[in-house]
Short mmCIF file of C-alpha atoms in Angstrom, two decimals:
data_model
loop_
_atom_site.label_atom_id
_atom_site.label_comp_id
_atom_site.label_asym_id
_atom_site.label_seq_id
_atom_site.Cartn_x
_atom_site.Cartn_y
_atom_site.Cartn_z
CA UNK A 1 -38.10 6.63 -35.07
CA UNK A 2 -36.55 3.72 -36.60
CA UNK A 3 -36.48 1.93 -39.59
CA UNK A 4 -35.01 -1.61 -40.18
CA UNK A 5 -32.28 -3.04 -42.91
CA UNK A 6 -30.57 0.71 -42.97
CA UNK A 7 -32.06 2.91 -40.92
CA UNK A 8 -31.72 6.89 -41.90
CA UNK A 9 -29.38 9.29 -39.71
CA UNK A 10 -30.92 12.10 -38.08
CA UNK A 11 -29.63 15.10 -40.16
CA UNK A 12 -30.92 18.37 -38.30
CA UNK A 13 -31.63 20.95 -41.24
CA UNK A 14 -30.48 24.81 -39.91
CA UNK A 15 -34.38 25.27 -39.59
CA UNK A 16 -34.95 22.34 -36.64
CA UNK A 17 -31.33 23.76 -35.06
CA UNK A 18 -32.73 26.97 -34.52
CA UNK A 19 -36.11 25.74 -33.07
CA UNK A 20 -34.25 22.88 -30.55
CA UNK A 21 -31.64 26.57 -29.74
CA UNK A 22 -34.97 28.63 -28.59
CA UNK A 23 -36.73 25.32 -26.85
CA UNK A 24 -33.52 25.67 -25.00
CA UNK A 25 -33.53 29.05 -23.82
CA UNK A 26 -35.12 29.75 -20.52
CA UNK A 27 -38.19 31.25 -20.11
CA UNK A 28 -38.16 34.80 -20.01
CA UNK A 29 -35.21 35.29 -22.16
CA UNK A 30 -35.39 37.89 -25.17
CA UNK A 31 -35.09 36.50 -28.62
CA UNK A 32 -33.97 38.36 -31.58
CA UNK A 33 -33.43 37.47 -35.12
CA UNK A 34 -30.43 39.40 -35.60
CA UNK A 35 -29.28 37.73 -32.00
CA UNK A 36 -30.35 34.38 -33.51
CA UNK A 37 -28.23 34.41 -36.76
CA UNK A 38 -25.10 35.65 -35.34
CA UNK A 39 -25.29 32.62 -32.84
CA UNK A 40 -26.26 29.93 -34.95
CA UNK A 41 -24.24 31.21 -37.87
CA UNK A 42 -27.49 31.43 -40.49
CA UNK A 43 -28.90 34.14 -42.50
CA UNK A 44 -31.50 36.56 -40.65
CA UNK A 45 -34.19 35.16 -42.95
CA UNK A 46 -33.70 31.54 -41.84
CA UNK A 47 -33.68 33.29 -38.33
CA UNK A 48 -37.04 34.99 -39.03
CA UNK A 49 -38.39 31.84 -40.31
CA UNK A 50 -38.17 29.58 -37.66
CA UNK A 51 -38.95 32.48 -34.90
CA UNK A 52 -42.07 32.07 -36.95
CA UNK A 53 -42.50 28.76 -36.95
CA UNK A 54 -41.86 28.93 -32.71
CA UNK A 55 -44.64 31.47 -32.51
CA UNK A 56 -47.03 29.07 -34.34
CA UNK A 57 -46.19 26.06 -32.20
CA UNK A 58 -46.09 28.51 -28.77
CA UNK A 59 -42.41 28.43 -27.88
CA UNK A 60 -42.57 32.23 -27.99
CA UNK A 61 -44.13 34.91 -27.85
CA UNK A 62 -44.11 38.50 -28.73
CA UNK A 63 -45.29 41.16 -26.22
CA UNK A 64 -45.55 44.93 -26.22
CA UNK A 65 -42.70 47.03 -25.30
CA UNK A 66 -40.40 43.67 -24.30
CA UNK A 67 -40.27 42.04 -27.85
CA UNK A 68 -40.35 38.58 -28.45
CA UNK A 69 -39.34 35.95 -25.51
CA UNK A 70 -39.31 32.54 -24.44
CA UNK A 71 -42.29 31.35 -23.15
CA UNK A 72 -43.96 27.90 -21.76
CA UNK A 73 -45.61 26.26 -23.76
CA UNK A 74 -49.08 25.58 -23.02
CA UNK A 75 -50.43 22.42 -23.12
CA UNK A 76 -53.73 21.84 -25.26
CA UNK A 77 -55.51 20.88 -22.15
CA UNK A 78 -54.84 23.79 -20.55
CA UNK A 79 -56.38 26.16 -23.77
CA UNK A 80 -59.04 27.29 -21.95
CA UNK A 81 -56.82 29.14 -19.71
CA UNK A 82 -55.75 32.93 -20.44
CA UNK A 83 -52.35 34.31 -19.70
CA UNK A 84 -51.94 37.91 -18.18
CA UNK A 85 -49.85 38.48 -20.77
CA UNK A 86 -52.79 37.97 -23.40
CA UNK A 87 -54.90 40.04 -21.36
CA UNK A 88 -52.65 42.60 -21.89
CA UNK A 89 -52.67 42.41 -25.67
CA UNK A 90 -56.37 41.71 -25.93
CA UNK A 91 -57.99 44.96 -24.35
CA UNK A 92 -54.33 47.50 -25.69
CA UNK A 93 -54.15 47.79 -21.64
CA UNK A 94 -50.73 48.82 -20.36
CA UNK A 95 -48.71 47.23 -17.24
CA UNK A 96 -48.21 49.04 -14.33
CA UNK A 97 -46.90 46.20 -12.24
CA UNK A 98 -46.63 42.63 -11.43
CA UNK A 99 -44.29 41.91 -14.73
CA UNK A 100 -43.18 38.74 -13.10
CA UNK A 101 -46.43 37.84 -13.29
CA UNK A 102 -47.53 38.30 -16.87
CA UNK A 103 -47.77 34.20 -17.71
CA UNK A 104 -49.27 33.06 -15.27
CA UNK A 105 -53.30 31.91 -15.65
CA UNK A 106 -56.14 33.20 -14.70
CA UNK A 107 -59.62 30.93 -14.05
CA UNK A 108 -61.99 33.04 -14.54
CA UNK A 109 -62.97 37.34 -14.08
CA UNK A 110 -64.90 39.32 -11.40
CA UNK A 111 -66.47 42.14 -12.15
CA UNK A 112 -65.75 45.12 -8.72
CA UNK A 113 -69.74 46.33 -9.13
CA UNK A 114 -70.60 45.87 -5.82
CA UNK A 115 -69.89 46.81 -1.91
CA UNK A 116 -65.40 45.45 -1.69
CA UNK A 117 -66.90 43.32 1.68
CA UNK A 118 -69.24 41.69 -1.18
CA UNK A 119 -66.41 41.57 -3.79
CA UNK A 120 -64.19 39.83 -1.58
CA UNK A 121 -66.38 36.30 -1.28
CA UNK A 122 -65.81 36.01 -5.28
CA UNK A 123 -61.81 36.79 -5.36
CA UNK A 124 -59.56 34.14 -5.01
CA UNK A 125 -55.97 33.20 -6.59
CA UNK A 126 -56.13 32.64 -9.96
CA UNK A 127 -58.68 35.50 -10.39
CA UNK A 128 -58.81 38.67 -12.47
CA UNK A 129 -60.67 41.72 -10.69
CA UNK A 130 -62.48 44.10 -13.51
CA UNK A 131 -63.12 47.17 -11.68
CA UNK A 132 -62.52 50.95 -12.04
CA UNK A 133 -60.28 53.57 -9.56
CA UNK A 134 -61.37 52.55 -6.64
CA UNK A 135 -57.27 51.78 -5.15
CA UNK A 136 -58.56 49.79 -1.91
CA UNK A 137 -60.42 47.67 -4.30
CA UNK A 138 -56.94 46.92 -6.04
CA UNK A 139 -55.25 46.21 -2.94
CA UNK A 140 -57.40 43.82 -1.52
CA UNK A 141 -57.54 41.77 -4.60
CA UNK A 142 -53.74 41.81 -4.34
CA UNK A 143 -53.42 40.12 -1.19
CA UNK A 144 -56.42 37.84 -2.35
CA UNK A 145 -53.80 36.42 -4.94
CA UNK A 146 -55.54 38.10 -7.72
CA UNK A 147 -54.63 40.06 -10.39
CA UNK A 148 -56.39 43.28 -11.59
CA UNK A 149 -57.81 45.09 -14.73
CA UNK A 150 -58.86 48.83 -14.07
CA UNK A 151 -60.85 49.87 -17.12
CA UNK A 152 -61.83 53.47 -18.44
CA UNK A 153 -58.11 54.76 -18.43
CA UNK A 154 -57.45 54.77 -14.49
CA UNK A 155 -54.07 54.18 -12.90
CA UNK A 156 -53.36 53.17 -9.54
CA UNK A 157 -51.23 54.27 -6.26
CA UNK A 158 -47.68 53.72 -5.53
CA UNK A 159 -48.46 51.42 -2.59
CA UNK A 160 -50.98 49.00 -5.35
CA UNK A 161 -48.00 49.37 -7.83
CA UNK A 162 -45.59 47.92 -5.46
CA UNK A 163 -47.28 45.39 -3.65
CA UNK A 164 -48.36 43.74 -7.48
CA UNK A 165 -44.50 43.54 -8.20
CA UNK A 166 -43.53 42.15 -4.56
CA UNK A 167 -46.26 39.33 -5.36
CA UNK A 168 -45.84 39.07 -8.82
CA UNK A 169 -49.51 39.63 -9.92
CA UNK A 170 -50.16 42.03 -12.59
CA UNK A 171 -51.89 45.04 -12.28
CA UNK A 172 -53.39 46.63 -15.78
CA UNK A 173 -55.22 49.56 -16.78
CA UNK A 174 -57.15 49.78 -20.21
CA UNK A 175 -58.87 52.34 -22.06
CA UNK A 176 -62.05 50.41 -22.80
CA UNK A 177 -65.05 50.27 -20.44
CA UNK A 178 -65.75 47.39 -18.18
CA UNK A 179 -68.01 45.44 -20.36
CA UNK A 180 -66.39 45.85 -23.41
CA UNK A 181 -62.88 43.85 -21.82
CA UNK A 182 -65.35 41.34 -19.83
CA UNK A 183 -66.76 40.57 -23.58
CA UNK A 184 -63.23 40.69 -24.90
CA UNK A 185 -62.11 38.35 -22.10
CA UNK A 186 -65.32 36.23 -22.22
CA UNK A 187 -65.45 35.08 -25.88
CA UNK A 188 -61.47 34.69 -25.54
CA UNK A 189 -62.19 31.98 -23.07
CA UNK A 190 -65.21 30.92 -25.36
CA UNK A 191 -62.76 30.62 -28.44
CA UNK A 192 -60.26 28.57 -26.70
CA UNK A 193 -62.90 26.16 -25.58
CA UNK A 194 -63.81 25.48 -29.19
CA UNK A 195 -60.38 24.95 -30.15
CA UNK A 196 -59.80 22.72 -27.26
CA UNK A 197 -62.84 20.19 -28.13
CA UNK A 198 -61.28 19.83 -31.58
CA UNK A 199 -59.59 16.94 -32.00
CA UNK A 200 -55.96 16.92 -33.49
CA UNK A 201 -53.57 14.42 -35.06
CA UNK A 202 -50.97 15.42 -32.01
CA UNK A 203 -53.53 14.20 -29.49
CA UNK A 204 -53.61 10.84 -30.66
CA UNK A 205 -50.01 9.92 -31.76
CA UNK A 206 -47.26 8.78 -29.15
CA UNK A 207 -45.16 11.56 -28.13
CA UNK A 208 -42.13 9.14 -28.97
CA UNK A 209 -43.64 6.78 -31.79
CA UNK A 210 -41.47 4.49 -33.13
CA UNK A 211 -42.29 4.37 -36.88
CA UNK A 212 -40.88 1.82 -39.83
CA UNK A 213 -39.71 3.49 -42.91
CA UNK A 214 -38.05 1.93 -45.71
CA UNK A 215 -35.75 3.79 -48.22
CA UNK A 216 -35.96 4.27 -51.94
CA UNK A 217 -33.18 1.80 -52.31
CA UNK A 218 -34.24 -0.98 -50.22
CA UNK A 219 -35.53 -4.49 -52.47
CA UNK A 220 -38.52 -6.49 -51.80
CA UNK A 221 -36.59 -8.72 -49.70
CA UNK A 222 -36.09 -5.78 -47.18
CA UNK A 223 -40.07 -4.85 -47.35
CA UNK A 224 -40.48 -8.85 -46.55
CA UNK A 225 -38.21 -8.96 -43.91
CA UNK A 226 -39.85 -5.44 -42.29
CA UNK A 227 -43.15 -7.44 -43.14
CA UNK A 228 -42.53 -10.19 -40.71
CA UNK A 229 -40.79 -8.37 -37.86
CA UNK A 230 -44.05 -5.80 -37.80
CA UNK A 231 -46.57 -8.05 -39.42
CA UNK A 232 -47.36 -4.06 -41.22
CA UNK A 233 -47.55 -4.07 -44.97
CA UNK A 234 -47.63 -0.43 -45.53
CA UNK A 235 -44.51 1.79 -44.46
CA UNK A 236 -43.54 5.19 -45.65
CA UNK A 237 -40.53 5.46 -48.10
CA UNK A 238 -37.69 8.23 -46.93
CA UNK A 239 -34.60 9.66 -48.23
CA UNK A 240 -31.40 10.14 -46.10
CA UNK A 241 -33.09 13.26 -44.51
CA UNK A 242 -36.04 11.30 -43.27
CA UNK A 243 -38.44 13.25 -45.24
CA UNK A 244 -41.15 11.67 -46.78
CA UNK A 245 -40.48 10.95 -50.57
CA UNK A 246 -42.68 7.72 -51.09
CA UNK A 247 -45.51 5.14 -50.31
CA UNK A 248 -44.85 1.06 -50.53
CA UNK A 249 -47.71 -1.37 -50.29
CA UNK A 250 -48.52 -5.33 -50.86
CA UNK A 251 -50.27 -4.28 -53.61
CA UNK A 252 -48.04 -2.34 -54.96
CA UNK A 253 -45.22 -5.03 -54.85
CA UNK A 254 -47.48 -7.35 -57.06
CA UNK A 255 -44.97 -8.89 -59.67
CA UNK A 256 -41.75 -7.66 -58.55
CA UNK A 257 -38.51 -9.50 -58.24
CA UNK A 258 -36.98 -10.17 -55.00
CA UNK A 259 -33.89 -8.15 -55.93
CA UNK A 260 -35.84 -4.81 -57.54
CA UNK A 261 -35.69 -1.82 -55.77
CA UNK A 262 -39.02 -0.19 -54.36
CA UNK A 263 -38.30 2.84 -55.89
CA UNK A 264 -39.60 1.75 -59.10
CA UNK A 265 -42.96 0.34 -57.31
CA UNK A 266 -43.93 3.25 -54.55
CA UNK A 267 -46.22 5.70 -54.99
CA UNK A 268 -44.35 9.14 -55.26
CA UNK A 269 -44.82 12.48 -53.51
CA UNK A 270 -47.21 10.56 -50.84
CA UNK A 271 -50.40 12.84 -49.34
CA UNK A 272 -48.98 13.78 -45.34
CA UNK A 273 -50.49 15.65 -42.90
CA UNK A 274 -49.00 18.27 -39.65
CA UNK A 275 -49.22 17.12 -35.83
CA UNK A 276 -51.53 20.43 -36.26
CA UNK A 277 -53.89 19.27 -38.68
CA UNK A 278 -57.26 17.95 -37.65
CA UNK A 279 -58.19 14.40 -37.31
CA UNK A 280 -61.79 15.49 -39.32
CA UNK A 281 -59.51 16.86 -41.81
CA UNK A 282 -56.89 13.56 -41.81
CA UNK A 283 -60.13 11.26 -42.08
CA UNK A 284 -61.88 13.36 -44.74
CA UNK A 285 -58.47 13.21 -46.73
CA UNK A 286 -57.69 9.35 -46.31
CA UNK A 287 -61.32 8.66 -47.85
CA UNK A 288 -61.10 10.86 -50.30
CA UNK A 289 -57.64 9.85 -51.55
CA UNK A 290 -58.57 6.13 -50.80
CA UNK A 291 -55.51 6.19 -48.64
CA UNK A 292 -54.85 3.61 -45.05
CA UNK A 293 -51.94 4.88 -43.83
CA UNK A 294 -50.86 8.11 -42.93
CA UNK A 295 -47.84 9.94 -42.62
CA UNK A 296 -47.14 12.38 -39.98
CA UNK A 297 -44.65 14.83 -41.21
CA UNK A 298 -43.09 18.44 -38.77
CA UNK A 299 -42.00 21.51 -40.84
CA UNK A 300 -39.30 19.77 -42.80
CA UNK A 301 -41.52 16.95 -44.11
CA UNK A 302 -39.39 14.79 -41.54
CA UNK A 303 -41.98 12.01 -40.87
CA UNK A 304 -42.54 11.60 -36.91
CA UNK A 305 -45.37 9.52 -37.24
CA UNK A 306 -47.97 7.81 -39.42
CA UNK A 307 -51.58 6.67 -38.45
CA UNK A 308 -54.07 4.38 -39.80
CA UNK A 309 -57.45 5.02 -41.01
CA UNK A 310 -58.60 2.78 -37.89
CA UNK A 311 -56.74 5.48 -35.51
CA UNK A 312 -58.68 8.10 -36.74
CA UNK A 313 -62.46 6.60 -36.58
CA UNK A 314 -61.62 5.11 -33.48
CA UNK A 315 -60.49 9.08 -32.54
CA UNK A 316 -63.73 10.07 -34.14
CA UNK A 317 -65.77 7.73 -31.89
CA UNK A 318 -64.21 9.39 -28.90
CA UNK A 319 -65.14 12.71 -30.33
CA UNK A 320 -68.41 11.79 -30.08
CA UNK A 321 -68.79 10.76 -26.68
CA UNK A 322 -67.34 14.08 -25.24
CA UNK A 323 -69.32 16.68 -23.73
CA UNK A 324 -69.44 19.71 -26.15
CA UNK A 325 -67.65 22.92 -24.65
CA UNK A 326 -67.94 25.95 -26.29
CA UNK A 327 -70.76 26.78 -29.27
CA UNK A 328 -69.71 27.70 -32.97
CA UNK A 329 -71.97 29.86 -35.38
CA UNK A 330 -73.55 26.66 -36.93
CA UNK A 331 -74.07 25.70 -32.79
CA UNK A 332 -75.85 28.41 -32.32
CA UNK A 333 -77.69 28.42 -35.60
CA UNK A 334 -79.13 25.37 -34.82
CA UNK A 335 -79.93 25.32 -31.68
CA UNK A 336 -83.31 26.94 -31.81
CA UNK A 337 -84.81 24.00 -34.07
CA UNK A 338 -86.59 20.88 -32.79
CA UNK A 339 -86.68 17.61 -33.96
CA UNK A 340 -90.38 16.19 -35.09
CA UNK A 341 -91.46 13.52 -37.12
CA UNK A 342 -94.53 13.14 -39.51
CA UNK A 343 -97.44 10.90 -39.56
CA UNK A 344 -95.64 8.39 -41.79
CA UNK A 345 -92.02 8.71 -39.12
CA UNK A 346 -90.54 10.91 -41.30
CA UNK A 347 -87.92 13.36 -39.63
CA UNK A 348 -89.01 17.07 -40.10
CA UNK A 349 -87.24 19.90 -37.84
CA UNK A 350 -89.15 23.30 -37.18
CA UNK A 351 -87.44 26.30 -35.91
CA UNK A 352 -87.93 29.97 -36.13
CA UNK A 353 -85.95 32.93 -38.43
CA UNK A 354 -84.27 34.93 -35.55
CA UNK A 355 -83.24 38.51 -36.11
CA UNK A 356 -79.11 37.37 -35.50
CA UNK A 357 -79.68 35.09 -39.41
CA UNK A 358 -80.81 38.00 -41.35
CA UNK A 359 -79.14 40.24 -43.82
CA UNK A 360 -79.21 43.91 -43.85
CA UNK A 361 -82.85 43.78 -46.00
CA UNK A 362 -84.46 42.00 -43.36
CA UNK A 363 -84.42 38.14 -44.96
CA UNK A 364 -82.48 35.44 -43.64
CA UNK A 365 -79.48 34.85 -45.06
CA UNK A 366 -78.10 32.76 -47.97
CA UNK A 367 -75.24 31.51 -45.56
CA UNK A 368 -78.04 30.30 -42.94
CA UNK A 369 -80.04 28.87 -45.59
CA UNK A 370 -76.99 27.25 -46.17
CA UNK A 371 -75.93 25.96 -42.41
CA UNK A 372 -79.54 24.96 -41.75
CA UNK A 373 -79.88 22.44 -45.11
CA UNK A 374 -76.53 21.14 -44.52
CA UNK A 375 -76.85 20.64 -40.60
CA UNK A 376 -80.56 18.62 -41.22
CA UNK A 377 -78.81 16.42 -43.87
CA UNK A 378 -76.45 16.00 -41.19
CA UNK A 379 -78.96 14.65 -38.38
CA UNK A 380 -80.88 12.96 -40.96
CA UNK A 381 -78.28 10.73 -41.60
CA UNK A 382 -77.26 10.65 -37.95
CA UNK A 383 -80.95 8.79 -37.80
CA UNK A 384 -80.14 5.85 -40.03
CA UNK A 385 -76.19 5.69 -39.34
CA UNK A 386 -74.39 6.38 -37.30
CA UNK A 387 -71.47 8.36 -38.20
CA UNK A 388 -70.04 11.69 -39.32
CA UNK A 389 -70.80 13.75 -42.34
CA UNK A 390 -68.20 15.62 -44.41
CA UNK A 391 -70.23 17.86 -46.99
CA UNK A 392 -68.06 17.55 -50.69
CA UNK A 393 -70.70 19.17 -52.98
CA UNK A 394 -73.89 21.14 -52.48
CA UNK A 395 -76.83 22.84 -55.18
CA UNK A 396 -78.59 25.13 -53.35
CA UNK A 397 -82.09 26.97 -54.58
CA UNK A 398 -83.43 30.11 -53.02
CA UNK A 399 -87.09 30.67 -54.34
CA UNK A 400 -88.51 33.01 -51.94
CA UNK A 401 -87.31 35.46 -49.60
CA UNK A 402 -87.75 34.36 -45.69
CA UNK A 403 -88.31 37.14 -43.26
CA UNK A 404 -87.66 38.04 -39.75
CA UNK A 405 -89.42 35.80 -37.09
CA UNK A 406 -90.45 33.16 -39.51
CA UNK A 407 -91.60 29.78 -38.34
CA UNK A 408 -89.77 27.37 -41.06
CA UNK A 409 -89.70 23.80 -41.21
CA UNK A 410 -86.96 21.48 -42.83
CA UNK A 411 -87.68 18.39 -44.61
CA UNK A 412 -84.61 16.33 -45.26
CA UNK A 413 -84.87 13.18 -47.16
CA UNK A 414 -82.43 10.48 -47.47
CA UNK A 415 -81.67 9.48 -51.29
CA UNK A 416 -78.92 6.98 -51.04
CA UNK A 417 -76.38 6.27 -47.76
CA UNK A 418 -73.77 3.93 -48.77
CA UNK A 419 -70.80 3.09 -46.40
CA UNK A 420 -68.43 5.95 -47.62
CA UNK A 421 -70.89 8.40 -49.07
CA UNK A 422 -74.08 9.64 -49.02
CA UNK A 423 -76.78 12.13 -50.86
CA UNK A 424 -79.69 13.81 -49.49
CA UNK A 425 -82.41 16.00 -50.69
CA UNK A 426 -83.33 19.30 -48.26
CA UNK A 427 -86.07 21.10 -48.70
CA UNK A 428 -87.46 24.28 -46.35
CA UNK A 429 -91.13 25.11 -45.75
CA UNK A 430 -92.90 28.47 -44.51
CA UNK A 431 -96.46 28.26 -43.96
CA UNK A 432 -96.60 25.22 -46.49
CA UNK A 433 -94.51 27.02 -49.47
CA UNK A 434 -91.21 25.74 -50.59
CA UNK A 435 -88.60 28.96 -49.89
CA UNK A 436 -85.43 26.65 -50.21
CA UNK A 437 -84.32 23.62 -51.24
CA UNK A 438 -80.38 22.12 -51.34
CA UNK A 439 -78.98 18.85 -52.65
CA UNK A 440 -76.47 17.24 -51.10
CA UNK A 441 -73.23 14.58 -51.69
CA UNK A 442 -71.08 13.95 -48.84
CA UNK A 443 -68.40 11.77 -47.47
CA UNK A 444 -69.88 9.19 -44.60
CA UNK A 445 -67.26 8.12 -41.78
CA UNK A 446 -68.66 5.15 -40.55
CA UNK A 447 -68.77 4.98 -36.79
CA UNK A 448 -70.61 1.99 -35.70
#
């Protein structure tokens, strides 16, 4: 990252030192705070801190009975996949071999209810066998490549305990019954697949991006002279740290001498987003604070990076030609209502009141109510425009109680759809009576 006409020196803060110390480390070694800040010479706070902070991002981890260690990070496309180790965690099992084993991945889970010949044509490396005391069982899976999870509270022989830690493939036993850690397992997997379909600001920024900064002392003859060698007009002001103190613009410049400082011109304490934060979230926030650029700041408000609001709808268009994986609550809220349309083309949707969106009395819940309005303004709109919907303000109205099994049907109705925003009037039907109705403002991303 470079800027021109002074360019800022890299100035690690003890924070950053401490993180690039651990990314050294090799994986499998033991990290400790107190360990930490006798090494690096900082207090055991600023230790704790940025072990922290190399949790969040993945560069460690902290496991039961071994503490916290190095690990691998994984790499978002590989979210989907489970770790022994978090196996472990997930269903309170305990180890009784394979240790060397504990990060490596596993595909997918067998469940050991059946003859072993039978079992055997579903094993492979990679795998996880589920199954209970049955010790042949856990030997044959061994030498299948797989590893193995013996549920209700079973351990295993001698012989299965050392053949896991000659191969390196763990061997676990846990309390819980077997289909309580397949569902453990199962919507672990399902989680990860949600996560992985979101769309971050990390996956669509240059690992090494060079990015243009300007400093608070720099003139208008420096922005100029920035100005022609990127043929950019926006760059993010920085202090000698490199952390983000300011915004400079054309517009902003409007008037000002050729010798005057930017500092008197920029807008201060500029809006920045994480490598973490979503690019939903970064477009929702440009719009909102009628921003075009974007910096990218890590932990120390160091800026790495900046995108444009034409990054992120061009990121949003590629969000919407992927293949969904994985189904939230508001997914599978949906899902069970069908798109219609009325004599005059109107678009209706009908679905039915299933027993998993009521409350405790019987009625469906305020919170559906809520996800089905907002998700037919949502398709409405899809109708006429194509592009995404970011809800800012809803009224909602709840005038009569909507019980189990109900057949409902939502009438959405477009009141205004400008470029940037958009309101729309919901309202919900049973048997020809008005139960709920919802206005709604929202942000529009246009996508066409």
């Amino acid at each position: 990252m470079t800027g021109q006409e002074g360019g800022w020196q890299e100035a690690a803060t003890k924070h950053e030192q401490i993180l690039k110390y651990i990314e050294s480390l090799k994986i499998g070694s033991k990290i400790s705070v107190r360990k930490i800040a006798e090494k690096l010479g900082v207090s055991e706070g600023t230790a704790y801190r940025a072990i922290k902070e190399a949790d969040t991002i993945g560069l460690v981890a902290t496991k039961e009975r071994v503490g916290t260690v190095r690990v691998e990070k994984k790499p978002r496309d590989h979210m989907d996949k489970l770790t022994f180790a978090e196996v472990v965690n997930m269903v309170d099992g305990e180890l009784l071999g394979g240790r060397g084993g504990l990060e490596k991945t596993l595909h997918k889970f067998v469940i050991g209810a059946m003859e072993q010949d039978a079992m055997l044509r579903y094993i492979d490396p990679g795998s996880l066998l589920i199954v209970g005391n049955r010790a042949k069982a856990h030997l044959c899976a061994l030498e299948q490549g797989a590893g193995v999870l013996i549920t209700g509270g079973f351990g295993t022989s001698e012989e299965v305990k050392e053949l896991a830690d000659r191969l390196e493939l763990p061997i676990i036993s846990s309390s819980y019954d077997t289909f309580t850690v397949a569902s453990l397992i199962n919507r672990a997997i399902y989680d990860r697949l949600i996560k992985k379909k979101i769309l971050l600001i990390e996956d669509i920024v240059p690992v090494q991006m060079q990015v243009y900064v300007l400093k608070a002392h720099h003139t208008l003859r420096d922005w100029q002279r920035l100005h022609e060698a990127t043929g950019h007009s926006r760059f993010p002001v920085v202090d000698e740290w490199n952390r983000a103190i300011g915004m400079i613009t054309s517009k902003d410049l409007i008037g000002a001498e050729p010798g005057q400082t930017i500092d008197k011109f920029m807008t201060r304490s500029p809006v920045t987003a994480q490598p973490s934060t979503s690019v939903a979230s970064a477009a929702h926030m440009m719009v909102w604070e009628g921003i075009e650029l974007l910096p990218i700041v890590d932990a120390g408000r160091k800026v790495m990076a900046v995108i444009s609001r034409k990054d992120v709808l061009k990121a949003m268009q590629h969000i919407q030609r992927q293949p969904q994986h994985g189904e939230t609550f508001e997914d599978l809220i949906w899902s069970g209502f069908s798109e219609e349309r009325d004599r005059s083309g109107q678009i209706l949707f009908r679905g039915a009141i299933t027993p998993q969106m009521t409350n405790r009395l019987g009625t469906v819940s305020e919170g559906v109510l809520a996800v089905l309005m907002t998700q037919a303004a949502y398709h409405a709109v899809q109708d006429v425009k194509k592009g995404d919907l970011v809800l800012d303000n809803m009224s909602s109205y709840f005038v009569r109680p909507v019980q189990i099994d109900s057949q409902v049907e939502l009438r959405p109705r477009i009141i205004e759809v400008s470029r940037k925003f958009g309101k729309i009037d919901v309202e919900m039907f049973h048997a020809g009576v008005l139960v709920a109705k919802a206005m709604l403002t929202a942000q529009v991303f246009d996508q066409s």
